[in-house]
XYZ file of C-alpha atoms in Angstrom:
701
model
C -5.563 -17.299 2.025
C -6.750 -20.651 3.261
C -10.597 -20.802 4.331
C -10.378 -22.933 7.622
C -14.022 -23.025 8.472
C -15.021 -26.242 9.703
C -18.676 -27.210 10.534
C -17.508 -29.799 12.825
C -15.565 -27.208 14.764
C -18.444 -24.808 14.506
C -20.812 -27.513 16.044
C -18.214 -28.078 18.922
C -18.193 -24.372 19.842
C -22.082 -24.392 19.757
C -22.100 -27.279 22.236
C -19.449 -25.863 24.502
C -20.780 -22.364 24.579
C -24.349 -22.198 23.462
C -26.145 -23.382 26.648
C -24.802 -20.353 28.593
C -24.144 -17.623 25.885
C -26.310 -18.596 22.988
C -25.588 -19.829 19.492
C -24.951 -16.524 18.009
C -22.011 -15.676 20.506
C -20.770 -19.196 20.422
C -20.269 -18.862 16.584
C -19.120 -15.354 16.936
C -16.339 -16.822 19.159
C -15.435 -19.474 16.753
C -15.169 -17.245 13.588
C -13.229 -14.521 15.729
C -10.503 -17.300 16.727
C -10.323 -18.212 13.034
C -9.498 -14.681 12.109
C -7.353 -13.958 14.997
C -5.088 -16.922 14.228
C -4.155 -15.590 10.658
C -1.334 -13.351 11.160
C -1.963 -12.042 7.777
C -5.122 -10.477 8.858
C -4.639 -9.279 12.279
C -1.631 -8.936 14.846
C -1.714 -8.995 18.648
C -5.062 -7.647 19.579
C -5.857 -5.809 16.392
C -9.001 -6.014 14.406
C -12.559 -6.435 15.905
C -15.783 -8.492 15.449
C -19.341 -8.446 16.347
C -22.675 -10.073 16.269
C -26.311 -8.573 16.957
C -28.562 -10.713 18.954
C -30.697 -10.141 21.946
C -30.529 -10.162 25.696
C -33.078 -11.159 28.239
C -32.872 -8.782 31.326
C -33.746 -9.434 34.967
C -37.581 -8.669 34.062
C -37.499 -11.312 31.473
C -37.825 -8.789 28.465
C -35.756 -9.245 25.264
C -33.474 -6.412 24.458
C -31.824 -6.008 21.103
C -28.108 -6.015 21.814
C -24.855 -5.872 19.986
C -21.680 -7.863 21.097
C -18.500 -6.215 20.137
C -14.679 -7.620 20.714
C -13.128 -5.869 23.810
C -10.639 -3.262 23.128
C -7.194 -4.983 22.972
C -8.417 -8.391 23.189
C -6.633 -11.262 21.201
C -9.071 -12.764 18.818
C -6.995 -15.861 18.540
C -7.755 -16.655 22.055
C -11.220 -14.964 22.289
C -13.879 -16.263 24.710
C -17.527 -15.374 24.775
C -17.096 -12.900 27.536
C -14.474 -10.971 25.337
C -17.343 -9.706 23.326
C -19.078 -7.483 25.937
C -22.713 -6.881 25.156
C -24.450 -3.507 24.761
C -27.881 -2.369 24.501
C -28.055 -1.760 20.810
C -30.911 0.913 20.219
C -29.395 3.614 22.455
C -26.117 3.260 20.608
C -27.863 3.603 17.190
C -29.630 6.792 18.359
C -26.082 8.365 18.861
C -25.786 8.618 14.905
C -28.064 11.670 14.857
C -25.344 13.536 16.817
C -23.248 16.011 14.850
C -20.006 15.086 16.648
C -18.881 13.191 19.640
C -15.669 13.274 21.405
C -13.752 10.016 22.378
C -14.281 10.720 25.919
C -18.099 11.055 25.586
C -18.103 8.053 23.174
C -16.350 5.859 25.845
C -18.889 7.081 28.350
C -21.635 6.098 26.242
C -20.218 2.727 25.373
C -19.696 1.933 29.194
C -22.971 3.162 30.274
C -24.885 0.883 27.633
C -22.916 -2.221 28.921
C -25.217 -5.192 29.848
C -22.894 -6.231 32.661
C -21.090 -3.404 34.464
C -17.919 -5.636 34.866
C -17.442 -6.133 31.149
C -14.092 -4.920 29.437
C -14.289 -1.762 27.231
C -15.615 -2.478 23.912
C -13.389 -1.501 20.877
C -12.905 1.944 19.452
C -14.932 0.750 16.340
C -17.986 -0.346 18.599
C -20.375 2.272 16.965
C -19.427 0.987 13.554
C -20.597 -2.282 14.488
C -23.764 -0.587 15.954
C -24.592 1.444 13.080
C -24.060 -1.118 10.227
C -27.028 -3.303 9.914
C -25.845 -6.764 9.197
C -25.942 -9.270 12.096
C -22.208 -10.496 11.916
C -19.493 -7.766 11.240
C -15.601 -8.599 10.732
C -12.884 -5.967 10.719
C -9.370 -6.847 9.971
C -5.982 -5.110 8.864
C -4.578 -7.567 6.353
C -1.202 -6.903 5.046
C -2.479 -7.684 1.551
C -5.062 -5.047 1.754
C -2.843 -2.309 3.312
C -0.253 -2.972 0.592
C -2.864 -1.889 -1.971
C -4.457 1.128 -0.103
C -0.975 2.605 0.871
C 0.270 3.653 -2.309
C -0.326 6.188 -4.968
C -3.471 5.486 -7.010
C -4.555 3.160 -4.146
C -8.260 3.321 -4.894
C -7.906 2.600 -8.467
C -5.529 -0.559 -7.513
C -8.160 -1.681 -5.116
C -10.872 -1.700 -7.410
C -8.816 -3.478 -9.990
C -7.831 -6.171 -7.488
C -11.234 -6.641 -5.693
C -13.774 -5.612 -7.992
C -16.728 -3.184 -7.860
C -18.555 -5.063 -5.127
C -16.231 -3.646 -2.601
C -16.879 0.039 -1.220
C -13.613 2.103 -0.732
C -13.825 4.658 2.059
C -11.102 7.193 2.274
C -9.335 7.357 5.557
C -11.333 8.593 8.384
C -10.034 8.781 11.956
C -11.369 5.839 14.053
C -14.308 6.546 16.247
C -17.612 8.207 15.790
C -16.939 9.913 12.634
C -15.733 6.825 10.946
C -19.056 4.931 12.315
C -21.176 7.776 10.711
C -19.273 7.594 7.349
C -19.127 3.843 7.190
C -22.791 3.477 7.771
C -23.702 6.185 5.042
C -21.551 4.485 2.548
C -23.172 1.108 3.459
C -26.699 2.680 2.781
C -25.545 3.687 -0.658
C -24.553 0.297 -1.562
C -26.108 -2.352 0.998
C -25.498 -5.227 -1.540
C -21.590 -4.703 -1.278
C -19.506 -7.622 -0.169
C -17.289 -5.482 2.089
C -15.718 -2.076 2.711
C -11.921 -1.119 2.516
C -10.983 1.739 4.851
C -8.070 3.433 3.195
C -4.656 2.933 5.420
C -6.870 1.100 7.856
C -8.262 -2.366 6.779
C -11.291 -4.134 5.653
C -14.736 -4.880 6.842
C -16.964 -7.610 5.814
C -20.486 -8.784 7.038
C -23.264 -11.368 6.587
C -26.231 -12.934 8.421
C -24.234 -15.898 9.600
C -20.825 -16.135 10.921
C -19.713 -18.214 8.153
C -20.877 -15.713 5.356
C -18.908 -12.925 6.768
C -15.795 -15.026 7.575
C -16.136 -16.445 3.899
C -16.149 -13.019 2.427
C -13.157 -11.829 4.370
C -11.004 -14.706 3.386
C -12.355 -14.325 -0.410
C -11.339 -10.685 -0.478
C -7.978 -11.031 1.067
C -7.151 -13.913 -1.351
C -7.945 -11.652 -4.249
C -5.656 -8.950 -2.746
C -2.869 -11.608 -2.262
C -3.221 -13.058 -5.922
C -3.004 -9.439 -7.127
C 0.065 -8.621 -5.401
C 1.678 -11.890 -6.297
C 1.089 -10.862 -9.897
C 2.034 -7.321 -9.679
C 4.544 -6.920 -6.623
C 7.575 -9.117 -6.891
C 10.222 -7.393 -4.497
C 13.871 -7.654 -5.983
C 16.046 -6.406 -3.131
C 19.188 -8.378 -2.530
C 22.029 -8.100 0.098
C 25.647 -9.319 0.328
C 25.397 -9.562 4.270
C 25.223 -13.097 5.372
C 23.221 -14.009 8.538
C 26.274 -15.095 10.341
C 27.785 -11.711 9.890
C 24.529 -10.109 11.154
C 24.506 -12.207 14.229
C 28.185 -11.358 15.098
C 27.105 -7.700 14.600
C 23.961 -8.196 16.826
C 26.342 -9.319 19.536
C 28.334 -6.098 19.460
C 25.344 -3.862 19.143
C 22.326 -5.088 21.178
C 23.819 -4.439 24.686
C 25.082 -1.097 23.838
C 21.458 -0.208 22.381
C 19.709 -2.058 25.104
C 21.401 0.167 27.673
C 20.834 3.423 25.678
C 17.249 2.527 25.481
C 16.852 1.955 29.442
C 14.733 4.917 30.967
C 16.475 6.588 33.824
C 14.544 6.600 36.998
C 15.147 8.832 40.032
C 15.644 5.984 42.170
C 19.419 5.132 43.138
C 18.463 1.488 43.956
C 16.323 1.051 40.728
C 18.204 3.655 38.450
C 16.460 2.337 35.123
C 13.387 0.878 33.638
C 14.823 -1.534 31.309
C 13.607 -2.913 27.913
C 13.895 -6.447 26.057
C 15.292 -6.356 22.570
C 13.815 -8.748 20.130
C 16.142 -9.020 16.945
C 14.705 -9.379 13.584
C 17.402 -10.901 11.417
C 16.256 -12.520 8.173
C 17.016 -12.396 4.561
C 14.168 -10.379 3.636
C 14.805 -7.559 6.185
C 18.337 -7.371 5.613
C 17.778 -7.161 1.849
C 15.558 -4.137 2.341
C 17.726 -2.224 4.846
C 20.862 -2.791 2.684
C 19.316 -1.585 -0.358
C 19.748 1.874 -1.906
C 16.119 2.712 -1.058
C 16.000 0.882 2.232
C 16.096 4.265 4.418
C 13.456 5.818 2.256
C 11.228 2.949 2.521
C 11.461 2.131 6.149
C 11.094 5.604 7.300
C 7.749 6.192 5.478
C 4.664 6.367 7.661
C 3.352 2.994 9.059
C 0.726 0.791 7.324
C -1.907 1.522 9.730
C -2.031 3.770 12.658
C -3.481 0.711 14.709
C 0.139 -0.207 15.239
C 1.404 2.796 16.633
C 1.110 1.996 20.275
C 3.687 -0.699 20.038
C 6.078 0.926 17.092
C 5.521 4.494 17.598
C 5.031 6.689 14.418
C 8.375 6.401 13.221
C 11.555 4.165 13.607
C 15.182 4.975 14.258
C 17.500 4.672 11.451
C 21.137 4.165 11.892
C 23.474 5.332 8.948
C 26.476 3.383 8.263
C 26.784 1.613 11.592
C 30.461 1.615 12.904
C 30.632 -2.316 13.267
C 33.988 -3.652 14.501
C 35.107 -0.302 16.419
C 33.111 -0.561 19.831
C 33.883 3.069 20.846
C 32.727 4.549 17.439
C 29.738 2.267 17.527
C 28.856 3.359 21.057
C 29.115 7.044 20.316
C 27.025 6.605 17.069
C 24.263 4.886 18.689
C 24.158 7.244 21.756
C 23.919 10.246 19.352
C 21.320 8.477 17.337
C 19.089 7.732 20.287
C 19.478 11.157 21.706
C 18.587 12.682 18.248
C 15.436 10.379 18.043
C 14.246 11.524 21.607
C 14.635 15.121 20.531
C 12.673 14.621 17.291
C 9.997 12.572 19.248
C 9.571 15.102 21.954
C 9.111 17.903 19.030
C 6.475 15.676 17.139
C 4.483 15.457 20.668
C 4.980 19.151 21.289
C 3.678 20.566 17.932
C 0.749 18.091 17.838
C -0.092 18.668 21.430
C -0.365 22.275 20.466
C -2.532 21.626 17.426
C -4.961 19.631 19.237
C -4.877 21.945 22.270
C -4.826 18.923 24.668
C -2.797 17.923 27.587
C -0.874 14.927 26.503
C 0.289 12.360 29.015
C 2.909 11.131 26.700
C 4.978 7.925 26.348
C 8.748 7.875 26.848
C 10.853 9.201 24.090
C 12.752 5.976 23.185
C 12.316 4.457 19.831
C 10.614 1.022 19.789
C 12.155 0.108 16.363
C 15.728 0.438 15.315
C 16.879 -0.489 11.811
C 20.761 -1.030 10.904
C 21.891 -1.705 7.532
C 24.172 -4.973 7.795
C 22.122 -6.247 10.757
C 18.252 -5.916 10.308
C 16.150 -4.538 13.017
C 16.049 -4.515 16.602
C 12.588 -4.145 18.503
C 12.044 -2.995 21.936
C 9.414 -3.588 24.560
C 8.995 -3.772 28.327
C 8.932 -7.355 28.300
C 9.466 -10.039 25.648
C 5.677 -10.151 24.709
C 5.872 -6.355 23.955
C 9.206 -6.808 22.015
C 7.638 -9.768 19.896
C 4.664 -7.805 19.230
C 6.858 -4.885 17.810
C 8.936 -7.525 15.933
C 5.917 -8.994 14.137
C 4.441 -5.810 13.257
C 7.933 -4.568 11.963
C 8.148 -7.878 9.999
C 4.903 -7.544 8.442
C 5.219 -3.836 7.664
C 8.596 -4.356 5.936
C 7.366 -6.926 3.852
C 4.171 -4.925 2.766
C 6.314 -1.781 2.028
C 8.854 -3.837 -0.005
C 5.722 -5.192 -2.327
C 4.422 -1.548 -2.458
C 7.894 -0.454 -3.712
C 7.824 -3.121 -6.321
C 4.690 -1.732 -7.529
C 4.993 1.946 -7.347
C 5.291 4.877 -4.671
C 4.296 4.505 -1.054
C 1.470 6.881 0.134
C 1.236 6.882 4.030
C -0.964 9.182 6.356
C 0.230 12.599 7.432
C 1.624 13.315 11.029
C -1.381 14.555 12.421
C -3.536 11.422 11.810
C -0.731 9.227 13.303
C -0.327 11.257 16.398
C -4.144 11.312 16.909
C -4.316 7.558 16.806
C -1.081 7.095 18.819
C -2.383 9.236 21.682
C -6.209 7.946 21.232
C -7.936 7.368 24.596
C -8.717 3.668 23.668
C -5.217 2.945 22.455
C -3.662 4.337 25.451
C -6.099 2.220 27.694
C -4.685 -0.924 25.802
C -1.136 -0.054 27.004
C -2.288 0.768 30.516
C -3.935 -2.770 30.742
C -0.442 -4.357 29.929
C 1.421 -2.302 32.563
C 1.289 -4.629 35.400
C 4.858 -4.179 36.338
C 6.722 -6.527 38.662
C 9.788 -5.699 40.663
C 11.936 -7.371 37.683
C 9.950 -6.528 34.519
C 12.221 -5.919 31.652
C 15.210 -7.469 33.585
C 17.335 -10.274 32.348
C 18.932 -12.878 34.455
C 21.520 -15.534 33.711
C 21.632 -18.479 36.212
C 24.317 -21.133 36.208
C 23.640 -24.537 37.529
C 19.965 -24.010 36.776
C 19.007 -27.724 36.656
C 19.877 -28.442 40.134
C 17.779 -28.152 43.319
C 18.930 -24.654 44.247
C 19.185 -23.325 40.606
C 15.538 -24.250 39.790
C 14.274 -22.685 42.834
C 16.239 -19.565 41.946
C 14.942 -19.458 38.314
C 11.349 -19.841 39.482
C 11.542 -17.237 42.058
C 13.055 -14.725 39.307
C 10.356 -15.618 37.094
C 7.630 -14.937 39.497
C 8.872 -11.365 39.916
C 8.761 -10.747 36.175
C 12.156 -11.496 35.262
C 13.263 -13.151 31.923
C 15.558 -16.027 32.985
C 18.178 -17.804 30.958
C 18.555 -21.096 32.748
C 22.077 -22.418 31.970
C 23.591 -25.829 32.905
C 25.437 -28.710 31.021
C 23.401 -29.902 27.992
C 21.119 -32.819 28.624
C 17.636 -34.047 30.026
C 18.083 -32.254 33.226
C 18.229 -28.943 31.671
C 15.607 -29.578 29.102
C 13.273 -30.904 31.471
C 13.695 -27.821 33.791
C 13.066 -25.334 30.839
C 9.843 -27.332 29.841
C 8.720 -27.188 33.460
C 9.157 -23.416 33.640
C 7.888 -22.463 30.158
C 4.568 -24.267 31.192
C 4.019 -21.209 33.505
C 6.253 -18.627 32.199
C 6.315 -19.105 28.362
C 8.730 -16.968 26.595
C 10.224 -15.493 29.541
C 12.687 -18.412 29.917
C 15.245 -20.017 27.714
C 17.637 -22.911 28.187
C 21.173 -22.225 27.211
C 23.573 -25.240 27.504
C 26.808 -23.920 29.139
C 29.940 -25.376 30.728
C 31.233 -22.959 33.151
C 34.790 -24.559 32.944
C 35.188 -23.718 29.310
C 35.706 -19.933 28.460
C 34.294 -20.339 25.066
C 31.174 -22.023 26.348
C 30.706 -19.081 28.765
C 31.091 -16.575 26.133
C 28.719 -18.279 23.809
C 26.130 -18.508 26.581
C 25.992 -14.928 27.320
C 26.094 -14.101 23.646
C 23.091 -16.518 23.301
C 21.234 -14.350 25.896
C 22.020 -11.190 24.022
C 20.805 -12.510 20.829
C 17.455 -13.383 22.398
C 16.773 -10.476 24.822
C 19.471 -7.882 23.907
C 21.548 -8.280 27.390
C 21.938 -9.355 31.074
C 21.153 -7.436 34.146
C 21.550 -9.990 36.579
C 24.028 -12.822 36.951
C 23.486 -15.811 39.435
C 26.713 -17.590 39.714
C 25.330 -21.009 41.143
C 27.105 -23.763 39.439
C 29.105 -25.934 41.795
C 30.347 -29.645 42.423
C 31.125 -31.238 45.701
C 33.173 -34.501 46.677
C 33.817 -36.281 50.020
C 37.587 -37.239 51.185
C 39.797 -36.591 53.924
C 42.662 -34.532 53.166
C 44.821 -37.557 53.586
C 42.966 -39.568 50.911
C 42.369 -36.541 48.655
C 42.756 -37.430 44.976
C 44.467 -34.484 43.469
C 42.637 -34.830 40.234
C 39.347 -34.748 41.876
C 40.306 -31.703 43.672
C 41.366 -30.021 40.505
C 37.992 -30.976 38.955
C 36.134 -29.068 41.770
C 38.370 -26.147 41.434
C 37.623 -26.064 37.736
C 34.058 -25.935 38.380
C 33.838 -23.778 41.680
C 36.848 -21.550 41.174
C 37.595 -21.120 37.669
C 33.704 -21.507 36.599
C 33.014 -18.478 39.055
C 35.845 -16.522 37.545
C 35.017 -17.151 33.828
C 31.199 -16.081 34.671
C 32.278 -13.049 36.599
C 34.979 -12.015 33.866
C 32.248 -12.357 31.071
C 29.198 -10.515 32.659
C 31.702 -7.690 33.808
C 32.713 -7.108 30.207
C 28.951 -7.211 29.309
C 27.830 -4.996 32.047
C 30.667 -2.454 31.017
C 29.339 -2.453 27.564
C 25.742 -2.231 28.362
C 26.420 0.830 30.661
C 23.371 0.416 33.139
C 25.140 -1.268 35.952
C 23.756 -4.704 37.034
C 23.736 -7.259 39.976
C 25.751 -10.422 40.651
C 24.670 -13.059 43.272
C 27.018 -15.700 44.010
C 25.673 -18.732 45.518
C 28.107 -19.554 48.354
C 27.835 -21.841 51.194
C 28.075 -22.025 55.169
C 31.061 -24.123 54.528
C 32.991 -20.983 53.856
C 32.722 -19.913 57.368
C 32.321 -23.430 59.058
C 33.967 -26.175 56.888
C 33.118 -29.831 57.899
C 35.792 -32.855 57.946
C 36.064 -34.746 54.765
C 34.715 -31.640 52.944
C 38.143 -29.857 52.218
C 37.996 -29.743 48.402
C 34.372 -28.366 48.358
C 35.010 -25.861 51.196
C 38.430 -24.575 49.955
C 37.244 -23.995 46.431
C 33.832 -22.391 47.355
C 35.797 -20.232 49.747
C 38.051 -19.039 46.892
C 35.046 -18.337 44.607
C 33.542 -16.429 47.607
C 36.622 -14.294 47.840
C 36.342 -13.773 44.126
C 32.956 -12.273 44.695
C 34.091 -9.884 47.360
C 36.726 -8.705 44.983
C 34.236 -8.173 42.356
C 32.204 -6.175 44.634
C 35.424 -3.782 44.791
C 36.268 -3.701 41.183
C 32.707 -3.352 39.664
C 30.915 -0.841 41.931
C 32.322 2.147 39.837
C 30.284 0.864 36.824
C 27.161 0.375 39.163
C 27.334 -3.353 39.618
C 26.451 -4.725 42.890
C 27.930 -8.274 43.953
C 26.661 -10.156 46.901
C 26.562 -13.516 48.061
C 24.005 -16.102 49.506
C 25.068 -18.880 51.901
C 22.812 -21.735 52.116
C 22.901 -24.825 54.061
C 21.270 -28.411 53.453
C 19.009 -27.913 50.738
C 18.235 -31.494 49.688
C 15.689 -31.049 47.097
C 13.506 -28.820 45.241
C 10.409 -30.921 44.641
C 11.350 -34.120 42.719
C 14.629 -32.495 41.668
C 17.345 -33.791 43.907
C 20.302 -31.758 44.956
C 23.640 -32.954 43.090
C 25.458 -31.918 46.099
C 23.594 -34.070 48.635
C 23.465 -37.046 46.259
C 27.338 -36.667 46.374
C 27.689 -36.071 50.077
C 24.585 -37.695 51.590
C 25.709 -41.601 51.447
C 28.831 -40.850 53.526
C 27.171 -38.449 55.967
C 24.451 -41.238 56.490
C 26.918 -44.031 57.112
C 28.700 -41.690 59.465
C 25.677 -41.059 61.418
C 23.602 -44.362 60.892
C 20.675 -42.383 59.294
C 18.609 -42.907 56.298
C 17.814 -40.012 53.995
C 14.647 -38.760 55.736
C 16.484 -38.900 59.235
C 19.540 -37.284 57.774
C 17.392 -34.239 56.577
C 15.802 -34.149 60.067
C 19.177 -34.168 61.689
C 20.199 -30.984 59.745
C 16.989 -29.385 60.389
C 17.390 -29.789 63.985
C 20.906 -28.510 64.292
C 20.003 -24.990 63.268
C 18.640 -22.501 65.895
C 15.186 -22.105 64.166
C 14.831 -25.705 63.590
C 14.095 -24.829 59.996
C 14.000 -26.985 56.815
C 15.886 -25.021 54.323
C 14.502 -24.996 50.924
C 15.302 -23.727 47.317
C 12.709 -21.165 47.706
C 14.347 -19.651 50.728
C 17.553 -19.410 48.659
C 15.652 -17.933 45.929
C 14.102 -15.206 48.276
C 17.702 -14.273 49.429
C 18.682 -14.019 45.752
C 15.520 -11.670 45.080
C 16.561 -9.646 48.166
C 19.654 -8.576 46.254
C 18.270 -8.621 42.703
C 15.518 -6.373 43.685
C 17.765 -3.988 45.516
C 15.894 -3.734 48.758
C 18.964 -2.064 50.295
C 22.012 -0.160 49.037
C 24.310 -3.235 49.620
C 27.324 -4.761 48.012
C 30.005 -7.327 49.055
C 27.558 -8.680 51.678
C 26.824 -12.349 52.608
C 23.246 -13.619 53.593
C 23.144 -16.799 55.349
C 20.165 -18.908 54.640
C 20.846 -21.598 57.219
C 18.241 -21.255 60.068
C 20.739 -19.888 62.258
C 24.366 -21.469 62.570
C 26.360 -19.553 65.066
C 29.556 -21.258 63.764
C 28.788 -20.280 60.129
C 27.870 -16.621 60.938
C 29.892 -14.275 58.445
C 32.776 -12.688 60.258
């Protein structure tokens, strides 16, 4: 493991934060980011760090304080305020207590905060208070856990790390661990660090660099030891291409089965996002003779359980290529998992004599020979966390298998951490659910003015959006723009709606990214200006291919997908006021959009039995979305300006003044109409919602 400490960078942090927060906390922030940036040390909010310093109170008195990383904070992005300060001496006095419950410990930690609005410190805060050194670092390195989680782990650790490291048997995180860690340190105060079996490693120092250097040095020793003694030899004959094909038939079914039923007919499910984990290493493990035995062993550390649960779901001999058999097999497996998980919660709740507010019973990780792993989360971020943890876990378990036999924690320890007060609070802080959280939308014609507004509107409501359009700079630019605000909840998918294979590949790309599709916005369209007498038939056919066949192909593909997924869905077709009030020289556009509109109405009849609603929005005169010009108006505008003797600005004003409300219609207005249907505000299907400021001639009838 590379030591990335830079005195220049450390000085920059001191200059940036020192004046307000002090040098101690500035350097604590710097080294915390170094540790958090190493996936081999901590993942997604894991680990914790601290520094002991002083705090000047309102009376001007200097108070000893300890600043501990907030629970769930991602160290790679830590700011000084992410290390809430607490009065140190009152915390140290707690060590005299014979026991302290999690509830009481939480109360003590929060009552000692220097600022009442600070976030809650880590569950290991008392470890940081009880241990004497100034700087303390705690991480869950893969290499360390690969040594602790096997038979004879303590001896292996001493062989790998030497006698200067304290080895402490597994102790549940919290007050008991803090007391035992402090006692172990007092017996060997010159030790370089301390390994907690099945948990991780702690290092310390009087400077931030000293503690960081020790962490990197000890983990590097563990990595070198593993490289010498543990070389996984699993192999597979499954190609990545075959795994990808199997993903396409498996993910939608599984995603539908993992959706949690709700008692709301308008929002019948809480959906999940699936993150595939398909690589040679994972395939080699799950395809091996020992694959099932290895992956179903307990997790590396209980710290991962809030994202992965105590055990994954394993599918024996998946029936790839037989849709009916595969769906039945997956359905039975998920139901069996839920029953087993409920029993696990019940027996441990009885053991602890506590009333448990439990999570859902669905698996977070599903492993399938011949495919790999599928990891679930409430959104793409949670699914990515589960995927990252799974990848690291399987790699470490493969190494352990190459050395000896795996030794995990018993069930009661796993349960106690999975339902720990501090751990559940981490999940609660993430549950800021928006109306379309966990949903996936596919938007065609996304790079146009209306399409970009629809994408943005969906993203603001928590949706994951696949922006599709013809390949090129327009699509690429839109995706870059949206990613700046919505990160991994948006992807760009090149797609030609006139090509059946392209449409199929587009939906497949979304399935391979997030597991399925819930909302399809059929928006791609083309326009042309010509009188019927002057109409070029080939030009008409081009519009027909885009506006009619394109709508049909998308409807056909998503209908098949919704049937496979089994949890209903929504289709919103972007129609036009010209369906109801066509204009002269606009026959090709009006006729072909009317045909597409009729396809939408028919789809509402045919798809209702599988819970799919199909509705239309009919906008008028959307000229642009910011700097993004409407392709339709670039085609139509010059003719309309010539006919009326207007420039571009005056033409927009003309269309604004012709509607009853004298409203300028924007892409955001169209997006709001799409959202009305996508969020299921009313039990409606087969309807058309005008977005035109009021045009009596265009009223649907």
